[in-house]
Amino acid sequence: MTKIDTNVAALKSLHHLQRNDENYSKAVERLSSGKRINNAGDDAAGASIVNRMTAQISGMQMAIRNAGDAISMAQVAEGALVEVSDVLQRMRELGVQAANGTYSGADRVALNQEINQLKNELLRISETTSFNTTKLLDGTFQDTQFEIGFDETPQHTHTLTIKDVSPASLGIWQINSQLEKSATLSSVAANGAAAAITVSSDHNFKSGDIVTYEKGSSPIPGLIPGQNYKVGTASFAATTFSLTEIDGTAVTYGQLSSAGYGSGTGAKFHLATLAGAPNVAETGGTAAASNVLETEDLTIYGHVGQQTANITVGSTAQQIANSVNNITSATGVYAAAETNARITFSPADVSSKYETVSFDLFGMNTSAIKVTASVNVGTADGGLAELSDLRDKINGISGSTGITAQLSADKTYIDLFSPDGYDIVIDNFDFPQDTAPAQVSASINASAANTNDTITSASAHGFKQGDVVRLTSIHNSENTLAGLSLDTDYIVKTTPSSTTFTLATGSLTGTTVDITATNAQALTFTKALKTMNVQTMDQDKTLKGVPVELTDKDLGSDETPNRTDNLRITGQVTFNSSNVFTIVPADTTNNTSIFRDQPPSAALTKISEMNVLTVKSAQRMLSSIDGALLSVDAERGTLGATMNRMQYTIDNLSNIVMNTQVSKGRISDADMAEESVNLSKSQILQQAATAMLAQANQSMQSILDLLR
């Protein structure tokens, strides 16, 4: 080589020396940082991947912390709900205690004081439970989001709502069936007139007989032709037998008719069947029965889902409830059925009493079971009815009927319970009277307030208390007898002297007219089955030769005849859910739904409104508390699910972070062994390149010899 302008060997040596320097620098950097990628130049794509992974890892690590905070918050809320549940359990225990009939009103007041304090504690817990100053149980913790991922996608967000657990928000959501009517039924005339007749012949009228005053030429003012009347006494006023809901609302019914006993206003006896849609006669007017069940499909929209229940004609409340409960798993709504009624005897100015009451009782039994009990109503006991014997007789057959009776503390009314929702049916109802019977009117609104008419005779007439007569004709029209009408049935009322008898149509008030032989009229009274001719009204039993025909019904002993009536108390179905729900019937246009119109919205029976002051209110509180416990349990379940989910979230995120870090390390971390080899190699090559560069530079010195 004789050229000196370009030292090729030196250039090559320099090039390799520079490369060795770069490799040495990289090896030193990687070995010192432990990273394979220290800048984008090392691996642009790898650097981008590593950067995204770094963001993902840091986001997931924060999400793990968020999930841990969510667990802590849920633990605080769930711990408070445990106390809420304990309080509700204590309230329920007190409710069961107060529902026992052995407790007096004062006892229940004491129990209710603790109930009120427990309500206050529930309110305090709901208002003060918080996490990092955030209230948890007062209803303001709504749709709170927890970020449990590394980006904004919905899958990385958990939303939590905790319901209000104050007493005003806890309870049970209910929709009640509306097989009920608020009509007040009465089977007696509001007012009436009486006519007194004294005759001198033997008559066989008996207490409780029915007479009809028929047409004639001399009507008696105030008495209605064709109207039935029963014997009464002036001292006997109205005695009421009634059945109502225990809480004061109307009993449920299908078809209604009415009958009753009493000589004044207010006597009433509810009757019901479950067929047809008739009108119901009542004091003061008419009320239509509009909710007679035929066949209905109820679509229930619950918090779980929707489903249709088929309700068939003639179903009892329990059968309807069973139809709803069969689809509870699909709707989240369950039904409870119960049938309750209250028996009350409410006398007013009573001078006599009922000795016995008897009726056939049906509940879950299909064959009649006779109930016969003593019912004392009269001045001997202050005008109050003593119903303990009736209570005992009903409870004595409760194993067969499913109906229990509970006597009030003052023993004046009985509450009937059919907890399984069977219809309570009372048939062949009879309560005879030991002295004077009350008037019974076939017309609800019939009313008359007129005069009394008296016929005086020379001897005892022989009519019996309670006999019923009908004036069929008047053969002598002179001196019209005021207060009597033809073709009208009258009840005989006899005086202690047995010289007069009274034909009563209502209250025994008014004037009297003495009928003597000079102005007397020949009267014909008729009664079924037995005829007794009274020829005269004087001692020799002649009255101007005009016969008086008397037809008498042979009733045997002197007592009120049996009354055969039928009463059906249909239970109410209550639809329950721990959440708001709706019910849609298939058709309500023909009044065939168990609901009056469209079903009402579900209403919350609140804990704050509950008390244990009565047996019924204590029982209702149990239902409300059960609903509250369901709500609290649901909230605890939600919080428990949240805690479990957050724990699984933490575990999953930790696993993802670990694997992502491993993946990131594979991309970005330096292989220390490899880099050590590279370092050694670059060091040796660097030394060699330096030596060779020196040799290359030295090789040009030989050219100088040519110049010497």
XYZ file of C-alpha atoms in Angstrom:
708
model
C 0.000 0.000 0.000
C 1.682 3.136 -1.157
C -1.353 5.477 -0.860
C -1.478 7.727 2.136
C -4.539 9.931 1.395
C -7.047 7.282 2.454
C -6.201 4.897 5.224
C -8.795 2.257 4.605
C -7.649 0.038 7.437
C -7.820 2.910 9.866
C -11.313 3.840 8.710
C -12.550 0.300 9.110
C -10.974 0.021 12.508
C -12.561 3.329 13.518
C -15.985 2.181 12.330
C -15.860 -0.991 14.333
C -14.514 0.888 17.285
C -17.527 3.234 17.178
C -19.973 0.342 16.947
C -18.279 -1.360 19.812
C -18.594 1.857 21.797
C -22.357 1.983 21.071
C -22.831 -1.647 22.041
C -20.805 -1.057 25.135
C -22.941 1.949 26.058
C -26.200 -0.010 25.537
C -24.918 -2.912 27.555
C -23.870 -0.591 30.338
C -27.273 1.227 30.226
C -29.290 -1.981 30.206
C -27.204 -3.542 32.912
C -27.431 -0.433 35.018
C -31.246 0.086 34.443
C -32.293 -3.503 34.105
C -34.491 -2.431 31.233
C -34.189 -3.583 27.708
C -36.137 -0.562 26.481
C -34.798 2.628 27.945
C -36.030 4.897 25.177
C -38.186 4.653 22.132
C -35.114 4.078 20.046
C -34.521 0.822 21.796
C -37.929 -0.555 20.632
C -40.571 1.903 19.465
C -43.437 -0.620 19.333
C -42.324 -2.238 22.550
C -42.122 1.141 24.236
C -45.725 1.897 23.198
C -46.954 -1.467 24.462
C -45.072 -1.069 27.698
C -46.513 2.403 28.200
C -50.107 1.142 27.764
C -49.438 -1.743 30.063
C -48.048 0.629 32.645
C -51.278 2.675 32.533
C -53.370 -0.474 32.770
C -51.401 -1.775 35.691
C -51.544 1.474 37.620
C -55.301 1.781 36.915
C -55.998 -1.726 38.104
C -53.909 -1.175 41.197
C -56.047 1.850 42.041
C -59.200 -0.150 41.264
C -58.029 -2.713 43.783
C -57.836 0.044 46.367
C -61.288 1.289 45.345
C -62.739 -2.168 45.743
C -61.168 -2.414 49.165
C -62.787 0.883 50.141
C -66.134 -0.404 48.841
C -65.788 -3.484 51.015
C -65.050 -1.314 54.031
C -68.068 0.893 53.350
C -70.353 -2.097 52.780
C -69.149 -3.629 56.032
C -70.119 -0.467 57.899
C -73.579 -0.414 56.321
C -74.133 -4.132 56.780
C -73.097 -3.930 60.415
C -75.692 -1.215 60.994
C -78.318 -3.303 59.207
C -77.567 -6.158 61.582
C -78.617 -3.858 64.398
C -81.697 -2.794 62.438
C -82.618 -6.431 62.011
C -82.146 -7.053 65.728
C -84.420 -4.123 66.542
C -87.083 -5.410 64.155
C -86.834 -8.875 65.653
C -87.449 -7.393 69.095
C -90.416 -5.422 67.771
C -91.805 -8.583 66.247
C -91.382 -10.402 69.531
C -93.342 -7.644 71.265
C -96.001 -7.821 68.539
C -96.471 -11.537 69.075
C -96.697 -10.904 72.792
C -99.273 -8.132 72.369
C -101.366 -10.255 70.002
C -102.109 -12.608 72.874
C -105.624 -12.088 74.182
C -104.515 -12.423 77.808
C -103.103 -8.897 77.889
C -105.148 -5.920 78.998
C -105.195 -2.518 77.376
C -102.768 -1.190 79.993
C -100.391 -4.052 79.256
C -100.436 -3.225 75.565
C -99.786 0.451 76.311
C -96.637 -0.578 78.184
C -95.579 -2.818 75.323
C -96.264 -0.013 72.861
C -93.915 2.299 74.765
C -91.013 -0.010 73.993
C -92.227 -0.226 70.398
C -92.027 3.568 70.149
C -88.502 3.612 71.600
C -87.414 0.975 69.121
C -88.845 3.090 66.307
C -86.719 5.991 67.550
C -83.633 3.774 67.537
C -84.359 2.725 63.969
C -84.590 6.395 63.033
C -81.294 7.182 64.797
C -79.478 4.336 63.055
C -80.779 5.417 59.658
C -79.790 9.052 60.177
C -76.330 8.612 61.707
C -74.727 5.634 59.963
C -72.016 7.024 57.648
C -68.689 6.226 55.979
C -66.212 9.059 55.477
C -69.082 11.505 56.252
C -71.293 9.912 53.576
C -74.700 8.892 54.983
C -75.484 5.299 54.141
C -78.948 4.362 55.483
C -81.041 7.522 55.234
C -82.054 7.025 51.607
C -79.532 9.475 50.131
C -77.052 6.788 49.105
C -78.466 6.386 45.618
C -76.738 5.035 42.498
C -73.261 5.479 43.960
C -70.579 4.230 41.564
C -67.386 2.376 42.413
C -64.615 2.395 39.797
C -63.223 -1.115 39.716
C -61.405 -1.004 36.370
C -58.766 0.989 34.499
C -61.029 2.810 32.020
C -64.474 4.309 31.594
C -66.339 1.284 30.248
C -69.551 0.395 32.184
C -68.215 -3.074 32.886
C -65.567 -1.468 35.055
C -68.134 0.361 37.205
C -70.217 -1.045 40.077
C -73.331 0.904 41.107
C -74.799 0.547 44.599
C -77.981 1.907 46.177
C -78.855 1.438 49.836
C -82.489 1.987 50.752
C -83.767 4.117 53.580
C -84.251 2.019 56.722
C -86.093 4.607 58.780
C -89.433 3.506 60.312
C -91.287 5.610 57.752
C -89.672 3.696 54.888
C -89.685 0.167 56.249
C -92.755 -2.039 56.004
C -94.518 -4.155 53.440
C -95.916 -3.166 50.059
C -99.497 -4.349 49.764
C -102.470 -4.370 47.430
C -105.711 -5.527 49.028
C -108.515 -7.182 47.147
C -111.732 -5.188 47.230
C -114.412 -7.789 47.770
C -116.088 -5.494 50.236
C -118.893 -2.989 50.547
C -119.571 -0.257 53.040
C -123.348 -0.673 53.036
C -125.020 -0.802 56.452
C -127.819 -3.316 56.368
C -130.902 -3.284 58.553
C -133.862 -5.593 58.552
C -136.179 -3.673 60.817
C -138.420 -0.700 60.219
C -136.987 2.565 61.401
C -140.229 3.600 63.103
C -143.720 2.244 63.426
C -147.150 2.464 64.978
C -149.074 0.196 67.302
C -152.712 -0.661 67.735
C -154.109 -2.111 70.965
C -157.215 -4.294 70.871
C -159.079 -5.685 73.855
C -161.561 -8.485 73.227
C -163.393 -11.028 75.321
C -162.744 -14.242 73.485
C -160.061 -16.910 73.431
C -157.308 -16.558 70.847
C -154.186 -18.602 70.348
C -151.708 -16.006 69.129
C -148.123 -16.746 70.177
C -144.957 -14.756 70.522
C -143.215 -14.286 67.194
C -146.198 -15.029 64.921
C -146.467 -13.015 61.728
C -149.699 -11.324 60.673
C -150.692 -9.357 57.598
C -153.342 -6.675 57.704
C -155.491 -7.097 54.581
C -157.810 -4.895 52.610
C -161.109 -3.651 54.011
C -163.491 -0.738 54.057
C -162.070 0.841 57.177
C -158.264 1.097 56.927
C -156.303 2.008 60.015
C -153.952 4.945 59.436
C -150.252 4.173 59.726
C -150.453 0.459 58.955
C -149.478 -0.665 55.476
C -151.552 -3.301 53.644
C -149.549 -6.420 52.893
C -146.913 -5.534 55.487
C -145.706 -8.199 57.957
C -145.364 -7.404 61.652
C -144.345 -9.300 64.766
C -145.460 -8.996 68.386
C -143.449 -6.574 70.517
C -143.700 -4.847 73.860
C -143.591 -1.176 74.551
C -140.528 -1.590 76.770
C -138.405 -3.548 74.290
C -136.211 -1.483 72.017
C -133.726 -2.414 69.322
C -131.227 -5.170 69.858
C -128.592 -5.333 67.158
C -126.670 -8.325 65.909
C -123.982 -7.357 63.443
C -120.828 -8.634 61.820
C -118.166 -6.186 60.732
C -114.461 -6.236 60.060
C -112.439 -6.184 63.260
C -110.760 -2.900 62.345
C -114.119 -1.273 61.638
C -114.145 -1.635 57.867
C -116.970 -3.374 56.065
C -117.007 -7.120 55.799
C -116.601 -8.592 52.356
C -119.509 -10.053 50.522
C -120.951 -11.258 47.277
C -124.732 -11.185 47.043
C -126.390 -9.631 50.069
C -129.775 -9.962 51.638
C -130.879 -8.749 55.024
C -132.798 -9.908 58.012
C -132.638 -9.060 61.663
C -134.320 -8.656 64.987
C -135.191 -5.479 66.813
C -138.065 -3.081 67.299
C -136.250 0.121 66.460
C -133.523 1.506 64.260
C -130.079 0.061 63.792
C -130.740 -3.633 64.150
C -128.839 -5.321 61.431
C -127.597 -8.697 60.311
C -125.287 -9.067 57.312
C -125.999 -11.878 54.901
C -124.004 -12.899 51.890
C -123.632 -15.426 49.137
C -121.169 -15.434 46.246
C -123.414 -15.479 43.207
C -125.131 -12.839 41.146
C -124.801 -9.100 41.424
C -127.965 -7.886 43.160
C -128.777 -4.733 45.024
C -128.516 -4.553 48.765
C -131.341 -3.014 50.729
C -130.163 -0.845 53.580
C -131.541 1.711 55.981
C -131.825 4.945 54.090
C -131.305 3.650 50.593
C -129.855 1.021 48.296
C -126.244 0.042 47.645
C -125.231 -2.031 44.632
C -123.023 -5.070 44.968
C -120.488 -4.578 42.219
C -117.696 -7.005 42.963
C -119.018 -10.509 42.459
C -116.195 -12.753 41.368
C -116.622 -14.898 38.282
C -113.374 -15.727 36.458
C -110.372 -13.444 36.210
C -106.776 -13.441 35.031
C -104.466 -11.301 37.149
C -101.150 -10.288 35.628
C -98.709 -9.513 38.411
C -95.695 -7.314 37.659
C -93.195 -7.828 40.470
C -89.558 -6.916 40.930
C -88.570 -10.413 39.740
C -90.786 -10.533 36.665
C -94.369 -10.808 35.451
C -96.753 -13.748 35.465
C -100.501 -14.329 35.148
C -102.583 -16.065 37.809
C -106.007 -17.489 36.948
C -108.727 -16.954 39.556
C -111.886 -19.036 39.181
C -115.472 -18.511 40.264
C -116.280 -19.384 43.849
C -112.683 -19.263 45.009
C -112.105 -18.573 48.666
C -109.543 -16.016 49.709
C -107.110 -18.829 50.494
C -107.561 -20.366 47.049
C -106.886 -17.004 45.430
C -103.792 -16.583 47.592
C -102.584 -20.053 46.612
C -102.952 -19.164 42.925
C -100.774 -16.104 43.470
C -98.222 -17.934 45.608
C -97.819 -20.616 42.953
C -96.093 -18.008 40.780
C -94.194 -16.162 43.527
C -90.840 -17.371 42.206
C -91.615 -15.674 38.896
C -92.952 -12.393 40.347
C -91.511 -11.868 43.806
C -95.054 -11.179 45.047
C -96.789 -13.385 47.566
C -100.340 -13.314 48.868
C -101.778 -13.810 52.322
C -105.424 -14.572 52.987
C -107.397 -14.120 56.130
C -111.048 -13.821 57.009
C -112.004 -11.760 60.027
C -115.347 -10.696 61.403
C -116.689 -9.236 64.613
C -119.898 -10.354 66.295
C -121.568 -7.628 68.330
C -124.823 -7.488 70.286
C -125.687 -3.858 71.012
C -128.915 -3.482 73.006
C -130.612 -0.208 73.781
C -133.187 0.232 76.555
C -133.521 -3.501 76.800
C -135.990 -4.922 79.292
C -135.587 -8.529 78.207
C -132.771 -10.743 76.985
C -131.936 -13.445 74.515
C -131.323 -16.721 76.248
C -129.652 -18.673 73.444
C -128.223 -18.171 70.012
C -127.660 -20.985 67.554
C -126.376 -21.293 64.015
C -124.537 -23.616 61.654
C -120.891 -22.628 61.239
C -118.817 -23.387 58.153
C -115.110 -22.706 57.684
C -112.823 -25.328 56.269
C -115.505 -27.886 57.100
C -118.010 -28.876 54.408
C -120.663 -30.259 56.756
C -122.602 -27.996 59.076
C -121.474 -27.814 62.697
C -124.112 -26.447 65.045
C -123.124 -23.781 67.549
C -125.527 -23.186 70.431
C -124.607 -20.799 73.232
C -126.108 -18.576 75.890
C -126.140 -14.871 75.151
C -127.294 -12.700 78.033
C -128.592 -9.327 76.923
C -130.637 -7.259 79.330
C -130.866 -5.015 82.330
C -129.365 -7.670 84.582
C -125.932 -7.033 83.095
C -126.197 -3.344 82.418
C -127.461 -3.743 78.895
C -124.244 -5.380 77.690
C -124.059 -8.741 75.998
C -122.111 -11.465 77.789
C -120.613 -13.543 74.978
C -118.074 -15.733 76.768
C -120.166 -18.870 76.289
C -120.469 -18.169 72.552
C -116.693 -17.701 72.391
C -116.094 -21.018 74.122
C -118.523 -22.889 71.878
C -116.907 -21.532 68.687
C -113.405 -22.331 69.919
C -114.562 -25.783 70.923
C -115.003 -26.683 67.251
C -112.130 -24.631 65.822
C -110.222 -27.809 65.042
C -112.944 -28.707 62.561
C -113.788 -25.245 61.219
C -110.426 -23.492 61.288
C -112.237 -20.541 62.883
C -111.251 -19.192 66.275
C -113.075 -16.674 68.443
C -111.508 -14.096 70.694
C -113.581 -12.301 73.314
C -113.035 -8.627 74.004
C -111.913 -7.533 77.444
C -115.405 -6.230 78.264
C -116.939 -9.410 76.808
C -119.248 -7.399 74.543
C -117.973 -8.586 71.170
C -116.239 -11.552 69.615
C -113.622 -11.439 66.885
C -113.723 -14.364 64.477
C -110.506 -15.371 62.729
C -109.972 -17.701 59.802
C -106.208 -17.303 59.360
C -106.162 -19.657 56.388
C -108.619 -17.478 54.471
C -111.596 -19.848 54.435
C -114.970 -18.168 54.042
C -116.828 -17.831 57.324
C -120.378 -19.005 56.651
C -123.168 -18.764 59.222
C -126.391 -20.525 58.308
C -129.706 -21.237 60.049
C -129.147 -18.357 62.433
C -131.596 -18.270 65.326
C -131.744 -16.333 68.555
C -135.117 -16.777 70.277
C -136.216 -14.484 73.078
C -137.411 -15.414 76.546
C -139.993 -12.642 76.944
C -141.040 -10.129 74.336
C -139.655 -10.496 70.850
C -138.555 -7.641 68.690
C -140.374 -6.516 65.613
C -139.210 -7.824 62.234
C -140.084 -5.940 59.101
C -139.799 -7.302 55.589
C -139.251 -3.796 54.325
C -136.007 -2.032 55.045
C -137.320 1.498 54.807
C -140.895 0.933 55.929
C -141.799 3.516 58.536
C -144.983 4.626 60.206
C -145.665 6.618 63.349
C -149.396 6.692 63.925
C -152.003 5.975 66.575
C -152.825 3.050 68.774
C -156.321 1.587 68.625
C -157.899 -0.194 71.562
C -160.894 -2.481 71.565
C -162.263 -3.053 75.026
C -164.199 -6.191 75.897
C -165.765 -7.677 78.960
C -163.483 -10.667 79.427
C -160.018 -11.994 78.746
C -159.295 -12.604 75.092
C -156.778 -15.457 75.306
C -154.297 -14.003 72.810
C -150.695 -14.880 73.561
C -147.682 -12.629 73.496
C -146.119 -12.732 70.033
C -149.197 -13.988 68.198
C -149.547 -12.667 64.692
C -152.932 -11.753 63.252
C -154.274 -10.462 59.969
C -157.406 -8.351 59.733
C -158.960 -9.803 56.591
C -162.308 -7.995 56.631
C -164.480 -5.543 58.550
C -168.116 -6.529 58.427
C -169.482 -3.386 59.957
C -168.005 -0.149 58.682
C -169.454 2.217 61.249
C -167.056 4.025 63.522
C -163.859 3.281 61.569
C -161.111 1.947 63.812
C -158.211 4.375 63.694
C -154.701 2.924 63.460
C -155.537 -0.402 61.782
C -155.479 -1.388 58.131
C -156.805 -4.389 56.286
C -154.475 -6.946 54.684
C -151.727 -6.086 57.141
C -150.090 -8.543 59.519
C -149.917 -7.523 63.159
C -148.130 -8.881 66.175
C -150.070 -9.421 69.354
C -148.897 -7.733 72.531
C -150.745 -8.732 75.665
C -150.956 -6.828 78.914
C -150.451 -8.523 82.288
C -154.206 -8.404 82.884
C -154.797 -10.348 79.673
C -157.692 -8.060 78.859
C -156.068 -6.361 75.901
C -153.817 -7.224 73.066
C -151.803 -4.865 70.907
C -151.183 -5.088 67.195
C -147.747 -3.581 66.710
C -145.999 -2.379 63.569
C -143.219 -0.446 65.211
C -142.573 1.528 68.339
C -145.520 1.163 70.689
C -146.441 4.795 70.963
C -149.486 6.787 69.995
C -153.094 7.319 71.066
C -155.723 4.710 71.870
C -159.364 4.438 70.871
C -161.793 2.504 73.080
C -164.154 0.396 71.027
C -167.417 -0.463 72.791
C -170.318 -2.688 71.822
C -172.161 0.288 70.348
C -169.454 1.159 67.874
C -167.516 -2.085 67.593
C -166.769 -3.607 64.263
C -166.690 -7.263 63.392
C -163.063 -8.090 62.658
C -161.691 -11.155 60.863
C -158.110 -12.179 61.657
C -156.457 -15.038 59.757
C -153.427 -17.191 60.490
C -152.096 -20.233 58.704
C -152.514 -23.901 59.592
C -155.072 -23.599 62.349
C -158.483 -21.875 62.434
C -160.231 -20.723 65.534
C -163.632 -19.079 65.222
C -164.483 -16.279 67.614
C -168.165 -15.641 67.196
C -168.743 -12.719 69.518
C -166.948 -10.118 71.544
C -169.151 -10.194 74.653
C -169.665 -12.648 77.446
C -172.009 -14.879 75.468
C -169.591 -14.780 72.533
C -171.896 -12.971 70.159
C -171.236 -9.785 68.346
C -174.321 -8.983 66.341
C -174.058 -12.476 64.862
C -170.972 -11.541 62.812
C -168.267 -14.248 62.907
C -164.630 -13.392 63.624
C -162.365 -15.986 61.960
C -158.936 -16.477 63.443
C -156.328 -18.727 61.803
C -153.481 -19.602 64.135
C -150.084 -21.150 63.417
C -149.341 -23.785 66.024
C -145.871 -22.999 67.249
C -145.898 -24.969 70.468
C -144.247 -23.095 73.316
C -144.383 -19.350 73.712
C -141.160 -18.292 71.949
C -139.863 -16.550 68.898
C -139.972 -18.812 65.841
C -136.702 -19.853 64.234
C -135.209 -17.623 61.570
C -133.233 -19.339 58.841
C -130.731 -16.966 57.242
C -127.351 -17.326 55.603
C -124.250 -15.250 56.126
C -120.986 -15.549 54.208
C -117.977 -13.505 55.174
C -115.493 -13.749 52.314
C -111.851 -13.264 53.217
C -109.652 -10.532 51.881
C -106.569 -11.353 49.825
C -103.537 -9.188 50.502
C -100.785 -9.147 47.872
C -97.399 -8.566 49.514
C -93.927 -7.751 48.303
C -90.811 -6.209 49.754
C -90.687 -4.055 46.603
C -93.186 -1.971 44.676
C -95.308 -4.009 42.274
C -98.454 -3.715 40.142
C -101.377 -5.980 39.279
C -103.350 -5.797 36.047
C -106.654 -7.736 35.815
C -107.731 -9.082 32.463
C -111.121 -7.351 32.577
C -112.846 -5.039 35.027
C -115.646 -3.829 32.775
C -118.301 -6.238 34.029
C -117.703 -5.860 37.776
C -116.331 -9.393 37.957
C -112.889 -8.545 39.262
C -111.806 -9.091 42.829
C -110.902 -5.410 42.536
C -113.497 -2.674 42.461
C -111.977 -0.924 39.463
C -108.389 -1.060 38.302
C -106.247 -2.402 41.141
C -104.765 0.374 43.253
C -101.064 1.018 43.383
C -99.154 -0.911 45.977
C -99.100 0.994 49.257
C -96.450 0.772 51.947
C -97.688 -0.284 55.363
C -95.097 1.602 57.397
C -93.430 0.545 60.618
C -93.812 4.106 61.868
C -97.607 3.759 61.731
C -97.748 0.477 63.618
C -98.683 -0.067 67.249
C -99.689 -2.903 69.556
C -102.584 -1.202 71.312
C -105.057 -3.824 70.062
C -104.825 -7.455 69.069
C -105.581 -6.597 65.451
C -103.026 -3.780 65.297
C -100.423 -6.096 66.820
C -101.170 -8.708 64.190
C -100.935 -6.115 61.429
C -97.615 -4.929 62.826
C -96.292 -8.471 62.472
C -97.049 -8.371 58.754
C -95.397 -4.971 58.427
C -92.328 -6.091 60.365
C -92.069 -9.232 58.270
C -92.021 -7.021 55.192
C -89.418 -4.770 56.817
C -87.258 -7.765 57.650
C -87.498 -8.861 54.038
C -86.341 -5.403 52.946
C -83.482 -5.355 55.445
C -82.484 -8.870 54.470
C -82.561 -7.830 50.831
C -80.301 -4.858 51.600
C -77.954 -7.035 53.606
C -77.960 -9.485 50.739
C -77.105 -6.685 48.332
C -74.283 -5.485 50.558
C -73.028 -9.017 51.063
C -73.092 -9.569 47.341
C -71.219 -6.301 46.889
C -68.562 -7.307 49.400
C -68.139 -10.693 47.794
C -68.015 -9.172 44.344
C -65.447 -6.615 45.443
C -63.294 -9.348 46.920
C -63.482 -11.302 43.704
C -62.772 -8.075 41.844
C -59.662 -7.538 43.930
C -58.518 -11.092 43.327
C -59.124 -10.819 39.605
C -57.477 -7.427 39.287
C -54.486 -8.640 41.257
C -54.156 -11.570 38.921
C -54.436 -9.331 35.882
C -51.883 -6.915 37.319
C -49.481 -9.746 37.981
C -49.766 -11.212 34.516
C -49.626 -7.813 32.876
C -46.497 -6.986 34.807
C -44.986 -10.264 33.680
C -45.905 -9.442 30.106
C -44.494 -5.982 30.454
C -41.303 -7.387 31.944
C -40.886 -9.740 29.045
C -40.994 -6.762 26.746
C -39.074 -4.152 28.687
C -36.751 -5.938 31.081
C -33.137 -6.603 30.134
C -31.641 -10.070 30.110
C -28.791 -9.508 32.510
C -26.801 -12.520 31.399
C -27.124 -11.593 27.803
C -26.239 -7.997 28.482
C -23.234 -9.088 30.547
C -22.009 -11.112 27.592
C -22.656 -8.156 25.330
C -20.744 -5.909 27.707
C -17.746 -8.224 27.800
C -17.868 -8.652 24.068
C -18.094 -4.939 23.424
C -15.224 -4.297 25.839
C -12.963 -6.826 24.122
C -13.921 -5.665 20.677
C -13.427 -2.098 21.744
C -9.912 -2.882 22.918
C -9.172 -4.835 19.776
C -10.542 -2.112 17.546
C -8.450 0.456 19.342
C -5.313 -1.639 18.881
C -6.087 -2.247 15.245
C -6.721 1.422 14.692
C -3.312 2.134 16.171
C -1.774 -0.463 13.906
C -3.535 0.989 10.894
C -2.290 4.422 11.701
C 1.244 3.073 12.225
C 1.232 1.309 8.884
C 1.438 4.650 7.023
C 4.797 5.403 8.615
C 6.570 3.070 6.115
C 5.751 5.456 3.274
C 8.036 8.038 4.864
C 11.033 5.820 4.099
C 10.407 6.396 0.432
C 10.716 10.139 0.986
C 14.112 9.997 2.687
